[in-house]
Amino acid sequence: MAVIRDVMPAFELLQPNSIAEAQNLLQQNGSDAWVLAGGLDSFDWLKDRIKRPKTVIDLSGVEELRGIRTTSDGIEIGAMTTLTEVAQDPTIRGKYSVLAEAAELVASPQIRNQGTIGGNVSQDTRCWYYRAGWPCYRAGGNICYADTPDGRNREHAILNAERCVAVNPSDTAPALIALDSKFVISTSKGQRVVDAEDYFVGPDIDITRLHILQPGDLLTAIRIPTTWANQQFYFEKVRDRNVWDFPLLNVASAMTLSGARIQQIRIAVNAAAARPLRLKNVERAVRGMPPNAATGEMAGKLAVEGAVPLQFNAYKIPLMRNLVKRAIGGVEQAA
Amino acid sequence: MSFLQWAINPWGLRVPIHIAWFLIWVAVIAGVGFFIVHATYVRYFAKPRQFAPDTPPIVPSEIPARVPRHSQVARAFHWVMAASMLTLLCTAFLPKVGVQFNWVTYHWIAGTVLTISILFHIFHASFWLDFWSIWPDRIDMTDAYYRVLRFIGRPAPAPRKFAKYPLENKLYHGAIIVAGLCAIATGVVMMFRVHTIFFPRNPYLFGDMTWGTIYVLHGLAGVGLIALVMVHIYFGIRPEKRPITKSMIYGWMSREFYLEEHDPTRWVVSPSDAAPGSSDRSARTE
């Protein structure tokens, strides 16, 4: 099905210079428009000729969308800021290191130089049946090829699957959820700010998207409040090839301690479902407990409750259990 | 413009995957168009209805003041079916027009309720009700012919009054049977594609072409039901039909409405059939 031709189908390329101009173009073109950020997801689709937008709106010329700014309540990262810039920014490295760590583990240096944080959280799933252009649920069809008795589903979902079992591949998403970030969306009705975890949707809500952006919407920035600055963070990503790969699973947590006990915690995993999952039941359960191996053990078991493995991804259940355990108790204690 | 959405399956075959979703709007517009045309016709152009005189003449006092029309069980079925049908339509089509929520679970649960209630209805109507009363008979067809002739200004005898159900009711019931059973039959099979409590998921039950056809039939039945349900609700709230709607709530219609619309020889009601509340003297002696 997917034949890489390396020559993209013809489209009209529009290159706005401001958010207002971009927003205007998005509204004019509606669902015919394709938003191009770093291009790392987009060019696959376009070169494979699976997606054939009439119009591509290239955001690379919108300076307002770039850069990391300090605000009265934390920082604001422009959606077009590259992952390298995020990973190397001194403020992020100093105060929100979980995000720097997550960004640094995305793919390869070349990809991080080109890829943007907005693109990383808004990228499409990597399910190869879907990416190959097969008419699955996510592509508007009526079947999930991965969730069949013979489907190759080693990388697919163990939680919250609803017809489609594809997963969200973002590494920065769980870190941003752990930091209680807010996503700033420019829409035809004005600006909308949503919690990071609410930016993502599962197939139960919308089977054709991984996020809430509708045609005409534009993610402009991500705001990270100071609430979790300089707290105790944990990020771990497990992938097949450590030099360059999408996550099989990743976990991010932010924790505040009161003495030797967990006072507050936010923890999220990704690549376990079609949306990054904030583990609220784990957060509630470990509050007030010491961040040790026993607590981690309990948290790990709690995290995978309700998990339903497919034919080839049962390994994700102990993997997730152990990642959550390590995020709570630390690597040494969990080992 | 295609009425179906097609796709190329992994084996290179062109298969239908579902109806084109603009058909939702076609059904809605058809329903609204019907309201406008019908309401305009009734308001400005329709002549007063004329029925042939009753033979033999009716003695009103032999008819109870409250004529029982729908048993409690039949009414319960109707409202359960109505609730499940509305739930099915909302859960099926609202996500297609942009209202996003977790619809699949609600959809198959409502579908299960509808299926059980329809099975019950078939059983109940076959053994406890007058099964043939809802099917058009020869008199209905003859009277329909007379009504058409009179509508176009040709001479024809006045049609007789209706049996328990007017022909329009019977035809509507027939249309609902076709659309409803098509939606149910395909819907039950489609439950093999999702996780339910009833049977193990088996997407390989049929080939892609068969599955596609099932999805298309389900979609066509669904959009058909949108228009049918709209028309049903429209008639349910029309002033001249309200006695019928009320009978679906309270179980009875008034003697006056019965005598005005129905032929007591085709729908026989005896005093012993009186609905509760029929025994007031004034009603009896009217």
Coordinates of C-alpha atoms in Angstrom, one line a residue:
Chain A
M1 CA 0.0 0.0 0.0
A2 CA 2.5 2.6 1.1
V3 CA 4.9 3.2 -1.7
I4 CA 7.5 5.8 -0.9
R5 CA 7.8 7.8 -4.0
D6 CA 9.8 10.6 -2.5
V7 CA 7.9 13.1 -4.6
M8 CA 5.1 14.7 -2.8
P9 CA 1.8 15.3 -4.5
A10 CA 1.2 18.9 -5.5
F11 CA -0.3 21.2 -3.0
E12 CA -0.4 24.9 -2.4
L13 CA 2.3 26.1 0.0
L14 CA 1.3 29.0 2.2
Q15 CA 3.9 30.6 4.5
P16 CA 2.5 33.0 7.0
N17 CA 4.6 35.4 9.0
S18 CA 2.5 35.8 12.0
I19 CA 0.0 33.8 14.2
A20 CA -2.8 36.0 13.0
E21 CA -1.9 35.4 9.4
A22 CA -1.6 31.6 10.0
Q23 CA -4.9 31.6 11.8
N24 CA -6.5 33.4 9.0
L25 CA -5.2 31.0 6.4
L26 CA -6.2 28.0 8.6
Q27 CA -9.8 29.3 8.7
Q28 CA -9.9 30.0 5.0
N29 CA -8.7 26.5 4.1
G30 CA -10.5 24.5 6.9
S31 CA -10.0 20.8 6.6
D32 CA -8.1 21.1 3.3
A33 CA -5.2 22.7 5.2
W34 CA -2.3 20.7 6.6
V35 CA -0.2 22.4 9.3
L36 CA 3.6 21.9 8.8
A37 CA 5.8 22.5 11.8
G38 CA 9.1 20.7 11.7
G39 CA 7.9 18.4 9.0
L40 CA 9.1 15.1 10.5
D41 CA 5.6 13.6 10.7
S42 CA 4.2 15.6 7.8
F43 CA 6.8 14.6 5.2
D44 CA 6.2 10.9 5.8
W45 CA 2.6 11.3 5.1
L46 CA 3.1 13.5 2.1
K47 CA 5.9 11.4 0.5
D48 CA 3.9 8.2 1.1
R49 CA 1.0 10.0 -0.6
I50 CA -1.3 8.8 2.1
K51 CA -2.4 12.3 3.0
R52 CA -3.0 14.6 0.1
P53 CA -3.9 18.0 1.5
K54 CA -4.8 20.8 -1.0
T55 CA -2.9 23.3 1.1
V56 CA 0.1 23.1 3.4
I57 CA 0.6 26.0 5.9
D58 CA 4.2 26.2 6.8
L59 CA 4.7 27.8 10.2
S60 CA 8.5 28.0 9.9
G61 CA 8.3 31.8 9.2
V62 CA 6.2 32.6 12.2
E63 CA 8.7 34.0 14.7
E64 CA 6.1 34.5 17.4
L65 CA 5.8 30.8 17.7
R66 CA 9.5 30.3 18.5
G67 CA 11.4 30.7 21.7
I68 CA 11.2 30.2 25.4
R69 CA 10.0 33.1 27.4
T70 CA 9.9 33.7 31.2
T71 CA 6.5 34.8 32.4
S72 CA 5.2 35.9 35.8
D73 CA 4.0 32.3 36.5
G74 CA 6.7 30.1 34.9
I75 CA 7.7 29.8 31.3
E76 CA 6.1 29.8 27.9
I77 CA 7.5 27.7 25.1
G78 CA 6.5 28.6 21.6
A79 CA 5.0 25.7 19.7
M80 CA 7.7 26.0 17.0
T81 CA 10.6 25.8 19.4
T82 CA 12.8 23.0 18.5
L83 CA 13.3 20.0 20.7
T84 CA 17.1 20.8 20.9
E85 CA 16.3 24.3 22.1
V86 CA 14.0 22.8 24.7
A87 CA 16.5 20.2 25.8
Q88 CA 19.3 22.8 26.1
D89 CA 17.5 25.7 27.6
P90 CA 19.1 26.6 30.9
T91 CA 15.8 27.4 32.6
I92 CA 14.2 24.2 31.6
R93 CA 17.3 22.2 32.5
G94 CA 17.5 23.9 35.8
K95 CA 13.8 24.1 36.9
Y96 CA 11.9 21.6 34.8
S97 CA 14.6 19.0 34.0
V98 CA 12.0 16.3 33.4
L99 CA 11.0 18.1 30.2
A100 CA 14.6 18.6 29.1
E101 CA 15.3 14.9 29.7
A102 CA 12.2 13.9 27.7
A103 CA 13.1 16.2 24.8
E104 CA 16.7 15.0 24.8
L105 CA 15.5 11.4 24.4
V106 CA 13.4 12.1 21.3
A107 CA 14.8 10.4 18.2
S108 CA 18.2 11.6 17.0
P109 CA 20.1 15.0 17.3
Q110 CA 19.2 15.8 13.7
I111 CA 15.6 15.2 14.3
R112 CA 15.6 17.2 17.5
N113 CA 17.2 20.1 15.6
Q114 CA 14.3 20.1 13.2
G115 CA 11.4 18.7 15.3
T116 CA 9.4 21.1 17.4
I117 CA 7.7 20.7 20.7
G118 CA 4.4 21.5 19.2
G119 CA 4.9 18.9 16.5
N120 CA 6.1 16.4 19.1
V121 CA 2.9 16.6 21.1
S122 CA 0.7 16.9 18.0
Q123 CA 2.2 14.1 15.9
D124 CA 0.1 11.3 14.6
T125 CA 0.4 7.7 15.8
R126 CA 3.1 5.4 14.3
C127 CA 0.8 2.3 13.9
W128 CA 2.1 0.9 10.7
Y129 CA -1.2 -0.3 9.4
Y130 CA -2.5 3.2 9.6
R131 CA 0.7 4.8 8.3
A132 CA 0.7 2.4 5.4
G133 CA -2.6 3.8 4.3
W134 CA -4.8 0.9 5.1
P135 CA -8.5 1.8 5.6
C136 CA -8.5 1.3 9.4
Y137 CA -10.8 3.0 11.9
R138 CA -8.3 5.8 12.4
A139 CA -8.3 6.4 8.6
G140 CA -12.1 6.5 8.5
G141 CA -12.6 2.8 7.9
N142 CA -14.3 0.1 9.9
I143 CA -11.5 -2.2 11.2
C144 CA -8.4 -2.1 13.3
Y145 CA -5.8 -4.3 11.5
A146 CA -3.6 -4.3 14.5
D147 CA -6.3 -5.7 16.8
T148 CA -6.8 -8.9 14.9
P149 CA -5.6 -12.4 15.9
D150 CA -2.8 -12.1 13.4
G151 CA -2.1 -8.4 13.7
R152 CA 1.4 -7.2 14.5
N153 CA 0.7 -5.2 17.6
R154 CA 3.9 -5.4 19.7
E155 CA 4.0 -1.6 20.1
H156 CA 0.3 -1.1 20.5
A157 CA -2.0 -0.2 23.4
I158 CA -2.6 -2.1 26.6
L159 CA -5.0 0.5 28.1
N160 CA -8.1 2.4 27.0
A161 CA -8.2 0.8 23.6
E162 CA -11.6 1.4 21.9
R163 CA -11.7 -0.2 18.4
C164 CA -8.3 1.4 17.5
V165 CA -5.3 0.2 19.5
A166 CA -2.7 2.7 18.2
V167 CA -0.7 4.6 20.8
N168 CA 0.5 8.2 21.1
P169 CA 4.3 8.2 20.5
S170 CA 5.2 11.6 22.1
D171 CA 8.0 11.7 24.6
T172 CA 7.5 15.2 25.8
A173 CA 3.7 14.7 26.4
P174 CA 4.0 12.8 29.7
A175 CA 6.6 15.3 31.0
L176 CA 4.4 18.2 30.2
I177 CA 1.5 16.5 32.0
A178 CA 3.7 15.8 35.0
L179 CA 4.6 19.6 35.0
D180 CA 0.9 20.5 34.9
S181 CA 1.4 22.4 31.7
K182 CA -1.2 24.4 29.8
F183 CA -1.5 24.3 26.0
V184 CA -2.5 27.5 24.3
I185 CA -4.6 27.1 21.3
S186 CA -5.6 29.8 18.8
T187 CA -9.1 29.1 17.4
S188 CA -11.5 31.0 15.3
K189 CA -13.4 31.9 18.5
G190 CA -10.2 33.2 20.2
Q191 CA -7.6 31.8 22.5
R192 CA -8.2 28.6 24.4
V193 CA -6.0 27.3 27.2
V194 CA -6.3 23.6 28.1
D195 CA -4.6 21.4 30.6
A196 CA -1.9 19.2 29.0
E197 CA -3.8 16.0 29.7
D198 CA -6.9 17.4 28.1
Y199 CA -5.1 18.2 24.9
F200 CA -5.1 14.6 24.0
V201 CA -8.0 12.4 23.1
G202 CA -8.5 8.6 22.8
P203 CA -10.4 6.7 20.2
D204 CA -13.5 6.6 22.4
I205 CA -13.9 10.3 21.9
D206 CA -12.3 10.8 18.4
I207 CA -10.9 7.8 16.6
T208 CA -9.3 9.9 13.8
R209 CA -7.2 12.3 16.0
L210 CA -4.8 12.1 18.9
H211 CA -5.5 15.6 20.1
I212 CA -8.3 18.1 20.3
L213 CA -7.2 20.4 17.5
Q214 CA -10.0 20.8 15.0
P215 CA -9.5 22.2 11.4
G216 CA -8.7 25.9 11.9
D217 CA -7.1 25.5 15.3
L218 CA -3.4 26.2 16.0
L219 CA -1.3 25.2 19.0
T220 CA 0.7 28.3 19.6
A221 CA 2.5 27.8 23.0
I222 CA 2.9 25.6 26.0
R223 CA 2.9 27.2 29.4
I224 CA 4.6 25.6 32.3
P225 CA 3.7 27.0 35.8
T226 CA 6.2 27.4 38.6
T227 CA 4.1 24.9 40.7
W228 CA 6.5 22.1 40.1
A229 CA 9.7 24.0 39.4
N230 CA 12.8 22.4 41.0
Q231 CA 10.9 19.4 42.4
Q232 CA 11.9 15.8 42.3
F233 CA 11.5 14.5 38.7
Y234 CA 11.8 11.2 37.0
F235 CA 11.7 10.4 33.3
E236 CA 12.4 7.1 31.7
K237 CA 11.9 5.9 28.1
V238 CA 12.2 2.3 26.9
R239 CA 12.7 1.8 23.2
D240 CA 14.0 -1.0 21.0
R241 CA 17.0 1.0 19.8
N242 CA 18.5 3.4 22.3
V243 CA 20.0 5.6 19.6
W244 CA 16.8 6.5 17.8
D245 CA 13.4 5.1 18.3
F246 CA 9.8 5.8 19.4
P247 CA 9.0 4.8 22.9
L248 CA 7.7 1.3 23.7
L249 CA 6.7 3.1 26.9
N250 CA 7.8 6.1 28.8
V251 CA 7.0 7.6 32.2
A252 CA 7.4 11.0 33.7
S253 CA 6.7 12.1 37.3
A254 CA 7.0 15.2 39.3
M255 CA 7.0 14.9 43.1
T256 CA 7.2 17.1 46.1
L257 CA 8.3 15.6 49.4
S258 CA 7.3 16.5 52.9
G259 CA 10.1 15.1 55.1
A260 CA 10.4 11.5 53.9
R261 CA 6.9 11.3 52.5
I262 CA 5.3 12.1 49.2
Q263 CA 3.3 15.3 49.6
Q264 CA 2.2 15.8 46.0
I265 CA 2.9 13.9 42.8
R266 CA 1.9 14.0 39.2
I267 CA 2.8 10.9 37.1
A268 CA 2.0 10.1 33.5
V269 CA 2.9 7.3 31.0
N270 CA 2.8 7.3 27.3
A271 CA 2.7 4.7 24.5
A272 CA 0.4 2.6 26.6
A273 CA -2.8 4.1 25.1
A274 CA -3.8 6.4 22.3
R275 CA -3.4 9.3 24.7
P276 CA -0.8 9.9 27.4
L277 CA -2.3 8.7 30.6
R278 CA -2.1 10.6 33.9
L279 CA -2.2 8.0 36.6
K280 CA -4.5 9.7 39.0
N281 CA -5.2 6.6 41.0
V282 CA -1.5 6.1 41.6
E283 CA -1.1 9.7 42.6
R284 CA -3.9 9.4 45.2
A285 CA -2.6 6.1 46.5
V286 CA 1.1 7.2 47.0
R287 CA 0.3 10.6 48.6
G288 CA 1.6 10.6 52.1
M289 CA 3.7 7.4 51.6
P290 CA 7.5 7.2 51.5
P291 CA 9.0 7.1 48.0
N292 CA 10.5 3.7 48.4
A293 CA 10.5 0.3 46.7
A294 CA 7.4 -0.9 48.6
T295 CA 5.4 2.2 47.6
G296 CA 6.7 1.8 44.0
E297 CA 5.7 -1.8 44.0
M298 CA 2.2 -1.0 45.0
A299 CA 2.0 1.9 42.6
G300 CA 3.2 -0.3 39.7
K301 CA 0.5 -2.9 40.4
L302 CA -2.1 -0.2 40.6
A303 CA -1.0 1.5 37.4
V304 CA -1.6 -1.6 35.2
E305 CA -5.0 -2.4 36.6
G306 CA -7.4 -2.9 33.7
A307 CA -4.6 -3.4 31.2
V308 CA -5.7 -5.7 28.3
P309 CA -2.7 -7.1 26.3
L310 CA -3.0 -7.8 22.6
Q311 CA -1.4 -10.8 20.9
F312 CA 2.1 -9.5 21.0
N313 CA 2.4 -6.8 23.6
A314 CA 1.8 -8.5 26.9
Y315 CA 5.4 -7.5 27.8
K316 CA 4.1 -3.9 28.2
I317 CA 2.3 -4.8 31.4
P318 CA 5.3 -5.7 33.5
L319 CA 7.2 -2.9 31.7
M320 CA 4.7 -0.3 32.7
R321 CA 4.5 -1.7 36.2
N322 CA 8.3 -1.4 36.6
L323 CA 8.5 2.0 35.1
V324 CA 5.9 3.3 37.5
K325 CA 7.7 1.5 40.3
R326 CA 11.0 3.2 39.4
A327 CA 9.3 6.6 39.0
I328 CA 8.0 6.4 42.5
G329 CA 10.8 4.5 44.3
G330 CA 13.8 5.4 42.2
V331 CA 15.9 3.1 40.1
E332 CA 18.2 1.9 42.9
Q333 CA 15.4 1.1 45.3
A334 CA 13.3 -0.5 42.7
A335 CA 16.1 -2.7 41.4
Chain B
M1 CA -20.5 12.6 -5.4
S2 CA -20.7 9.1 -4.0
F3 CA -23.3 7.8 -1.6
L4 CA -20.8 5.3 -0.3
Q5 CA -17.3 5.6 1.0
W6 CA -14.9 3.2 -0.6
A7 CA -11.4 2.1 0.3
I8 CA -8.7 -0.2 -1.0
N9 CA -8.2 -3.1 1.4
P10 CA -4.8 -4.6 2.1
W11 CA -5.3 -7.1 -0.7
G12 CA -5.9 -4.4 -3.3
L13 CA -9.7 -4.8 -3.5
R14 CA -12.0 -1.8 -3.6
V15 CA -14.5 -2.3 -0.8
P16 CA -17.2 -0.1 0.6
I17 CA -16.6 0.9 4.2
H18 CA -19.7 2.9 5.0
I19 CA -22.2 5.4 3.7
A20 CA -21.1 8.9 2.9
W21 CA -21.9 10.9 6.0
F22 CA -23.6 13.7 4.1
L23 CA -26.6 11.4 3.9
I24 CA -27.2 12.3 7.5
W25 CA -28.1 15.8 6.4
V26 CA -30.0 14.4 3.4
A27 CA -32.2 12.5 5.9
V28 CA -32.6 15.5 8.2
I29 CA -33.5 17.8 5.2
A30 CA -35.9 15.2 3.9
G31 CA -37.6 15.1 7.3
V32 CA -37.8 18.9 7.6
G33 CA -39.0 19.1 4.0
F34 CA -41.8 16.7 4.8
F35 CA -42.9 18.7 7.8
I36 CA -43.1 21.9 5.8
V37 CA -44.9 20.4 2.9
H38 CA -47.4 18.4 5.0
A39 CA -48.0 21.3 7.5
T40 CA -48.6 23.7 4.6
Y41 CA -50.9 21.3 2.8
V42 CA -53.0 20.6 5.9
R43 CA -53.1 24.3 6.9
Y44 CA -54.0 25.8 3.5
F45 CA -55.1 23.2 1.0
A46 CA -56.6 20.1 2.7
K47 CA -60.4 19.6 2.4
P48 CA -62.3 18.4 5.5
R49 CA -62.1 14.6 5.7
Q50 CA -65.2 12.7 4.7
F51 CA -65.9 9.1 5.7
A52 CA -68.6 6.8 4.5
P53 CA -71.5 6.5 7.0
D54 CA -71.2 3.7 9.5
T55 CA -73.2 0.6 8.6
P56 CA -75.0 -0.3 10.7
P57 CA -75.4 3.0 12.6
I58 CA -73.5 3.0 15.9
V59 CA -75.2 3.4 19.2
P60 CA -72.7 5.5 21.1
S61 CA -73.8 4.3 24.4
E62 CA -72.5 0.8 23.5
I63 CA -69.0 2.2 23.3
P64 CA -67.2 2.9 26.5
A65 CA -66.2 6.5 27.2
R66 CA -62.6 5.5 27.2
V67 CA -61.8 3.1 24.4
P68 CA -58.8 1.0 25.3
R69 CA -56.1 1.2 22.5
H70 CA -52.8 0.1 23.9
S71 CA -52.2 -2.3 26.8
Q72 CA -49.7 -1.4 29.5
V73 CA -47.2 -3.9 28.1
A74 CA -47.6 -2.5 24.6
R75 CA -47.1 1.1 25.9
A76 CA -44.0 0.0 27.9
F77 CA -42.6 -1.6 24.8
H78 CA -43.2 1.5 22.7
W79 CA -41.5 3.9 25.1
V80 CA -38.5 1.5 25.8
M81 CA -38.1 1.2 22.0
A82 CA -38.4 4.9 21.6
A83 CA -35.8 5.6 24.2
S84 CA -33.4 3.1 22.8
M85 CA -34.0 4.3 19.2
L86 CA -33.3 7.9 20.2
T87 CA -30.2 6.8 22.1
L88 CA -29.0 4.8 19.1
L89 CA -29.5 7.7 16.7
C90 CA -27.8 10.2 19.0
T91 CA -24.9 8.0 19.7
A92 CA -24.5 7.0 16.0
F93 CA -24.8 10.4 14.4
L94 CA -23.9 13.1 16.9
P95 CA -20.2 12.1 16.7
K96 CA -20.4 12.4 12.9
V97 CA -21.5 16.0 13.2
G98 CA -18.8 17.0 15.7
V99 CA -20.3 16.2 19.1
Q100 CA -17.6 14.0 20.5
F101 CA -18.1 11.5 23.3
N102 CA -17.5 7.9 24.1
W103 CA -20.4 6.6 22.0
V104 CA -19.7 3.0 21.2
T105 CA -20.5 1.5 24.5
Y106 CA -23.8 3.5 24.8
H107 CA -24.6 2.5 21.2
W108 CA -24.3 -1.2 21.6
I109 CA -26.1 -1.2 25.0
A110 CA -29.0 0.8 23.4
G111 CA -28.9 -1.6 20.5
T112 CA -29.1 -4.6 22.8
V113 CA -32.1 -3.0 24.6
L114 CA -33.8 -2.3 21.2
T115 CA -33.1 -5.8 20.0
I116 CA -34.6 -7.4 23.1
S117 CA -37.6 -5.2 23.1
I118 CA -38.2 -5.9 19.4
L119 CA -38.0 -9.6 20.0
F120 CA -40.4 -9.2 22.8
H121 CA -42.7 -7.2 20.6
I122 CA -42.8 -9.8 17.9
F123 CA -43.6 -12.5 20.4
H124 CA -46.1 -10.4 22.3
A125 CA -47.8 -9.2 19.1
S126 CA -47.9 -12.7 17.7
F127 CA -49.6 -14.4 20.6
W128 CA -51.3 -11.8 22.7
L129 CA -52.3 -9.0 20.4
D130 CA -54.3 -8.9 17.1
F131 CA -51.3 -9.6 14.9
W132 CA -53.0 -8.7 11.6
S133 CA -54.4 -5.4 12.9
I134 CA -51.2 -3.6 11.9
W135 CA -50.9 -5.0 8.4
P136 CA -52.8 -3.3 5.5
D137 CA -55.8 -5.3 4.3
R138 CA -57.9 -5.2 1.2
I139 CA -60.2 -2.5 2.6
D140 CA -57.3 -0.3 3.4
M141 CA -56.0 -0.6 -0.2
T142 CA -59.5 0.1 -1.7
D143 CA -60.0 3.1 0.6
A144 CA -56.5 4.4 -0.3
Y145 CA -57.4 4.2 -3.9
Y146 CA -60.6 6.1 -3.3
R147 CA -58.7 8.7 -1.3
V148 CA -56.2 9.2 -4.1
L149 CA -59.0 9.5 -6.7
R150 CA -60.8 12.1 -4.5
F151 CA -57.5 14.0 -4.0
I152 CA -57.0 14.4 -7.7
G153 CA -60.6 15.5 -8.2
R154 CA -61.9 12.3 -9.7
P155 CA -65.3 10.8 -8.5
A156 CA -65.0 8.1 -5.9
P157 CA -67.0 6.9 -3.0
A158 CA -66.1 8.3 0.4
P159 CA -63.6 5.9 2.1
R160 CA -64.6 4.0 5.2
K161 CA -63.3 4.9 8.6
F162 CA -60.1 3.3 9.8
A163 CA -59.7 0.0 11.6
K164 CA -57.7 0.1 14.8
Y165 CA -54.7 1.6 12.8
P166 CA -55.1 4.0 9.9
L167 CA -53.3 2.9 6.7
E168 CA -50.6 5.6 7.3
N169 CA -49.8 4.0 10.6
K170 CA -49.6 0.6 9.0
L171 CA -47.3 1.8 6.2
Y172 CA -45.1 3.6 8.7
H173 CA -44.9 0.4 10.8
G174 CA -43.9 -1.4 7.7
A175 CA -41.1 1.1 6.9
I176 CA -39.9 0.9 10.5
I177 CA -39.9 -2.9 10.3
V178 CA -37.6 -2.8 7.2
A179 CA -35.3 -0.1 8.5
G180 CA -35.3 -1.3 12.1
L181 CA -34.7 -5.0 11.4
C182 CA -32.0 -4.1 8.9
A183 CA -30.3 -1.9 11.5
I184 CA -30.7 -4.6 14.2
A185 CA -29.5 -7.5 12.0
T186 CA -26.4 -5.7 10.8
G187 CA -25.9 -4.1 14.2
V188 CA -25.8 -7.5 16.0
V189 CA -23.2 -8.8 13.5
M190 CA -21.2 -5.6 13.9
M191 CA -21.0 -6.3 17.6
F192 CA -18.4 -8.9 16.7
R193 CA -16.1 -6.0 15.7
V194 CA -16.1 -4.4 19.1
H195 CA -15.6 -5.7 22.6
T196 CA -19.0 -6.5 24.2
I197 CA -20.1 -8.8 27.0
F198 CA -21.8 -11.1 24.6
F199 CA -19.3 -12.9 22.4
P200 CA -15.6 -12.9 21.7
R201 CA -14.6 -10.2 19.2
N202 CA -14.0 -11.7 15.8
P203 CA -13.2 -9.3 13.0
Y204 CA -12.5 -12.2 10.6
L205 CA -16.1 -13.4 10.8
F206 CA -16.6 -12.1 7.2
G207 CA -14.5 -10.9 4.4
D208 CA -13.9 -7.2 3.8
M209 CA -16.6 -6.9 1.1
T210 CA -19.2 -8.5 3.3
W211 CA -18.2 -6.4 6.3
G212 CA -18.4 -3.3 4.1
T213 CA -21.8 -4.2 2.8
I214 CA -23.0 -4.8 6.4
Y215 CA -21.7 -1.3 7.4
V216 CA -23.3 0.3 4.4
L217 CA -26.7 -1.4 5.2
H218 CA -26.4 -0.4 8.8
G219 CA -25.7 3.2 7.8
L220 CA -28.5 3.3 5.3
A221 CA -31.0 1.9 7.8
G222 CA -29.7 4.4 10.3
V223 CA -30.1 7.5 8.1
G224 CA -33.5 6.1 7.1
L225 CA -34.5 5.9 10.7
I226 CA -33.5 9.5 11.2
A227 CA -36.1 10.6 8.7
L228 CA -38.7 8.1 9.9
V229 CA -38.3 9.1 13.6
M230 CA -38.5 12.7 12.7
V231 CA -41.8 12.1 10.8
H232 CA -43.1 10.0 13.7
I233 CA -42.4 12.7 16.3
Y234 CA -43.9 15.3 13.9
F235 CA -47.2 13.4 13.7
G236 CA -47.1 12.6 17.4
I237 CA -47.3 16.4 18.2
R238 CA -49.7 17.4 15.5
P239 CA -53.0 18.6 17.0
E240 CA -55.2 16.3 15.1
K241 CA -53.1 13.3 16.1
R242 CA -52.7 14.1 19.8
P243 CA -55.5 11.7 20.9
I244 CA -53.5 8.9 19.3
T245 CA -50.3 10.1 21.0
K246 CA -52.1 10.4 24.3
S247 CA -53.4 6.9 23.9
M248 CA -49.8 5.7 23.8
I249 CA -49.4 7.4 27.2
Y250 CA -52.7 6.6 28.9
G251 CA -53.7 3.5 27.0
W252 CA -57.1 4.8 25.8
M253 CA -58.7 7.3 23.4
S254 CA -62.0 9.0 23.8
R255 CA -65.2 7.6 22.5
E256 CA -65.7 10.7 20.4
F257 CA -62.4 10.3 18.7
Y258 CA -63.0 6.6 18.2
L259 CA -66.4 7.2 16.6
E260 CA -65.0 10.0 14.5
E261 CA -62.0 8.1 13.0
H262 CA -62.6 4.4 13.5
D263 CA -65.0 1.9 12.0
P264 CA -66.5 -0.1 14.9
T265 CA -67.0 -3.0 12.6
R266 CA -63.4 -3.1 11.8
W267 CA -62.2 -2.3 15.3
V268 CA -64.7 -3.9 17.5
V269 CA -64.9 -2.5 21.0
S270 CA -67.4 -3.8 23.5
P271 CA -68.4 -2.2 26.8
S272 CA -66.5 -4.9 28.6
D273 CA -63.3 -3.6 27.0
A274 CA -63.7 -0.2 28.8
A275 CA -60.5 1.4 30.0
P276 CA -60.3 2.3 33.7
G277 CA -62.2 5.6 34.3
S278 CA -64.9 4.8 31.7
S279 CA -67.7 4.2 34.1
D280 CA -68.8 7.8 34.8
R281 CA -72.4 8.2 34.1
S282 CA -72.2 11.4 32.1
A283 CA -69.7 9.8 29.7
R284 CA -72.0 6.8 29.3
T285 CA -75.0 8.8 28.6
E286 CA -73.5 11.4 26.2

